[in-house]
């Protein structure tokens, strides 16, 4: 049901999708959705929470397992690139539909997003002695925005090639 909702929200937008649409895409009746979620907004909140949780936990683990800042930065890029390509609908929902969330949920997700960016700043700062920490933070945000933009762009590039292009571009941005 979550995958169906993510695909529909990504393709048509949150406000253009009804409970009946989600139910039909999940192979149940629209009212059957209510057995699992109190409403469409709860589905959106779950999707956004799932996206942020997966990325933050993955980034923390990646950073902890990396032997050097260079290895950490490459692994973080690979993690985000894989998510951007393999979970394109989910990332697209995260990028485009946050405005439909309640203020409390949006604030919570934004706080976790800043934590995610912070995980990236350590290795980026360590590798960029030409940048002050606040400048490295700007470069990290720019690289992430570049990767996230592919979730909402009309991209006609095969996934393997797209991963290669995104990885190369993000690392060039981060390394200067």
Short mmCIF file of C-alpha atoms in Angstrom, two decimals:
data_model
loop_
_atom_site.label_atom_id
_atom_site.label_comp_id
_atom_site.label_asym_id
_atom_site.label_seq_id
_atom_site.Cartn_x
_atom_site.Cartn_y
_atom_site.Cartn_z
CA UNK A 1 0.00 0.00 0.00
CA UNK A 2 2.85 2.40 0.81
CA UNK A 3 4.57 1.68 -2.50
CA UNK A 4 1.30 2.26 -4.34
CA UNK A 5 0.75 5.55 -2.51
CA UNK A 6 4.34 6.66 -3.19
CA UNK A 7 3.99 5.91 -6.89
CA UNK A 8 0.68 7.76 -7.13
CA UNK A 9 1.81 10.77 -5.07
CA UNK A 10 5.02 11.01 -7.11
CA UNK A 11 3.21 10.76 -10.44
CA UNK A 12 0.13 12.87 -9.77
CA UNK A 13 0.79 14.84 -6.60
CA UNK A 14 -0.60 14.28 -3.12
CA UNK A 15 -3.67 16.47 -3.56
CA UNK A 16 -4.66 14.79 -6.85
CA UNK A 17 -4.77 11.30 -5.38
CA UNK A 18 -7.76 9.92 -3.50
CA UNK A 19 -8.11 7.04 -1.07
CA UNK A 20 -9.94 5.05 -3.75
CA UNK A 21 -6.97 5.52 -6.10
CA UNK A 22 -4.57 4.22 -3.45
CA UNK A 23 -6.79 1.27 -2.63
CA UNK A 24 -7.18 0.33 -6.30
CA UNK A 25 -3.42 0.54 -6.88
CA UNK A 26 -2.83 -1.63 -3.80
CA UNK A 27 -5.42 -4.18 -4.89
CA UNK A 28 -8.01 -3.39 -2.21
CA UNK A 29 -11.03 -1.15 -1.95
CA UNK A 30 -10.53 2.48 -1.01
CA UNK A 31 -12.19 2.04 2.39
CA UNK A 32 -9.84 -0.89 3.01
CA UNK A 33 -7.01 1.63 3.29
CA UNK A 34 -8.56 2.84 6.55
CA UNK A 35 -7.87 -0.54 8.15
CA UNK A 36 -4.16 0.30 7.91
CA UNK A 37 -4.03 4.10 8.05
CA UNK A 38 -6.41 6.69 9.48
CA UNK A 39 -6.25 8.68 6.24
CA UNK A 40 -4.26 9.86 3.28
CA UNK A 41 -2.19 12.27 5.36
CA UNK A 42 -1.04 9.40 7.60
CA UNK A 43 0.19 7.60 4.47
CA UNK A 44 2.14 10.68 3.40
CA UNK A 45 3.62 11.12 6.88
CA UNK A 46 4.65 7.46 6.96
CA UNK A 47 6.29 7.73 3.54
CA UNK A 48 8.25 10.86 4.46
CA UNK A 49 9.25 9.40 7.82
CA UNK A 50 10.35 6.18 6.14
CA UNK A 51 12.48 8.07 3.61
CA UNK A 52 14.19 10.19 6.26
CA UNK A 53 14.70 7.29 8.67
CA UNK A 54 16.29 5.09 6.02
CA UNK A 55 18.61 7.82 4.84
CA UNK A 56 19.65 8.98 8.31
CA UNK A 57 20.24 5.48 9.66
CA UNK A 58 22.10 4.49 6.50
CA UNK A 59 24.29 7.58 6.64
CA UNK A 60 25.17 7.07 10.30
CA UNK A 61 26.08 3.44 9.67
CA UNK A 62 28.05 4.31 6.54
CA UNK A 63 30.02 6.98 8.37
CA UNK A 64 30.75 4.69 11.32
CA UNK A 65 32.02 1.93 9.05
CA UNK A 66 34.27 4.17 6.94
CA UNK A 67 38.00 4.18 7.56
CA UNK A 68 38.68 7.68 6.24
CA UNK A 69 36.85 10.90 5.33
CA UNK A 70 37.35 10.13 1.62
CA UNK A 71 35.88 6.65 2.02
CA UNK A 72 33.00 8.05 4.08
CA UNK A 73 32.16 10.72 1.51
CA UNK A 74 32.17 8.24 -1.37
CA UNK A 75 30.02 5.79 0.60
CA UNK A 76 27.56 8.56 1.54
CA UNK A 77 27.28 9.60 -2.09
CA UNK A 78 26.74 5.98 -3.14
CA UNK A 79 24.04 5.59 -0.48
CA UNK A 80 22.17 8.70 -1.60
CA UNK A 81 22.58 7.97 -5.31
CA UNK A 82 21.19 4.46 -4.85
CA UNK A 83 18.23 5.87 -2.94
CA UNK A 84 17.64 8.60 -5.54
CA UNK A 85 17.56 6.10 -8.39
CA UNK A 86 16.14 2.96 -6.77
CA UNK A 87 13.57 4.75 -4.61
CA UNK A 88 12.79 7.56 -7.02
CA UNK A 89 9.06 7.72 -6.20
CA UNK A 90 9.67 7.80 -2.45
CA UNK A 91 12.32 10.51 -2.78
CA UNK A 92 10.04 12.45 -5.11
CA UNK A 93 7.29 12.39 -2.49
CA UNK A 94 9.79 13.54 0.15
CA UNK A 95 11.02 16.41 -2.04
CA UNK A 96 7.68 17.65 -3.40
CA UNK A 97 4.99 16.87 -0.87
CA UNK A 98 6.42 18.06 2.47
CA UNK A 99 4.29 21.17 2.28
CA UNK A 100 1.17 19.02 2.76
CA UNK A 101 2.43 17.76 6.13
CA UNK A 102 1.43 19.24 9.46
CA UNK A 103 3.82 21.83 10.88
CA UNK A 104 4.89 19.48 13.68
CA UNK A 105 5.71 16.62 11.34
CA UNK A 106 7.48 18.94 8.91
CA UNK A 107 9.59 20.42 11.73
CA UNK A 108 10.52 16.96 12.98
CA UNK A 109 11.52 15.81 9.52
CA UNK A 110 13.49 19.00 8.90
CA UNK A 111 15.40 18.47 12.17
CA UNK A 112 16.33 14.95 11.04
CA UNK A 113 17.28 16.27 7.62
CA UNK A 114 19.73 18.65 9.30
CA UNK A 115 21.15 15.66 11.21
CA UNK A 116 21.58 13.86 7.90
CA UNK A 117 23.40 16.85 6.42
CA UNK A 118 25.59 17.00 9.53
CA UNK A 119 26.75 13.43 8.93
CA UNK A 120 27.99 14.56 5.52
CA UNK A 121 29.67 17.74 6.78
CA UNK A 122 32.37 15.96 8.76
CA UNK A 123 33.96 14.15 5.83
CA UNK A 124 33.32 17.05 3.44
CA UNK A 125 35.03 19.50 5.80
CA UNK A 126 37.94 17.14 6.38
CA UNK A 127 38.56 16.88 2.64
CA UNK A 128 38.05 20.57 1.86
CA UNK A 129 40.64 22.55 3.79
CA UNK A 130 39.92 25.41 1.38
CA UNK A 131 36.47 25.87 2.96
CA UNK A 132 35.32 27.12 6.33
CA UNK A 133 32.86 24.74 8.06
CA UNK A 134 29.87 26.88 7.08
CA UNK A 135 31.07 26.88 3.47
CA UNK A 136 31.41 23.08 3.52
CA UNK A 137 27.82 22.96 4.79
CA UNK A 138 26.70 24.94 1.73
CA UNK A 139 28.52 22.52 -0.58
CA UNK A 140 26.88 19.53 1.16
CA UNK A 141 23.41 21.05 0.82
CA UNK A 142 24.08 21.84 -2.85
CA UNK A 143 25.23 18.28 -3.58
CA UNK A 144 22.19 16.81 -1.85
CA UNK A 145 19.86 19.19 -3.71
CA UNK A 146 21.45 18.10 -6.98
CA UNK A 147 20.85 14.43 -6.15
CA UNK A 148 17.31 15.04 -4.90
CA UNK A 149 16.36 17.00 -8.02
CA UNK A 150 16.62 13.85 -10.12
CA UNK A 151 13.58 12.47 -8.27
CA UNK A 152 11.35 15.14 -9.74
CA UNK A 153 13.00 15.58 -13.15
CA UNK A 154 11.91 13.79 -16.29
CA UNK A 155 14.97 11.60 -16.67
CA UNK A 156 15.26 9.23 -19.62
CA UNK A 157 18.62 7.73 -18.66
CA UNK A 158 18.97 4.03 -17.80
CA UNK A 159 19.38 3.49 -14.03
CA UNK A 160 22.98 2.21 -14.13
CA UNK A 161 24.10 5.15 -16.26
CA UNK A 162 22.13 7.58 -14.10
CA UNK A 163 23.86 6.27 -10.97
CA UNK A 164 27.24 6.73 -12.62
CA UNK A 165 26.44 10.30 -13.72
CA UNK A 166 25.01 11.30 -10.35
CA UNK A 167 27.91 9.80 -8.42
CA UNK A 168 30.49 11.54 -10.57
CA UNK A 169 28.67 14.88 -10.43
CA UNK A 170 28.06 14.77 -6.67
CA UNK A 171 31.66 13.84 -5.89
CA UNK A 172 32.94 16.61 -8.18
CA UNK A 173 30.72 19.08 -6.34
CA UNK A 174 31.81 17.89 -2.91
CA UNK A 175 35.52 17.61 -3.72
CA UNK A 176 35.69 20.91 -5.60
#
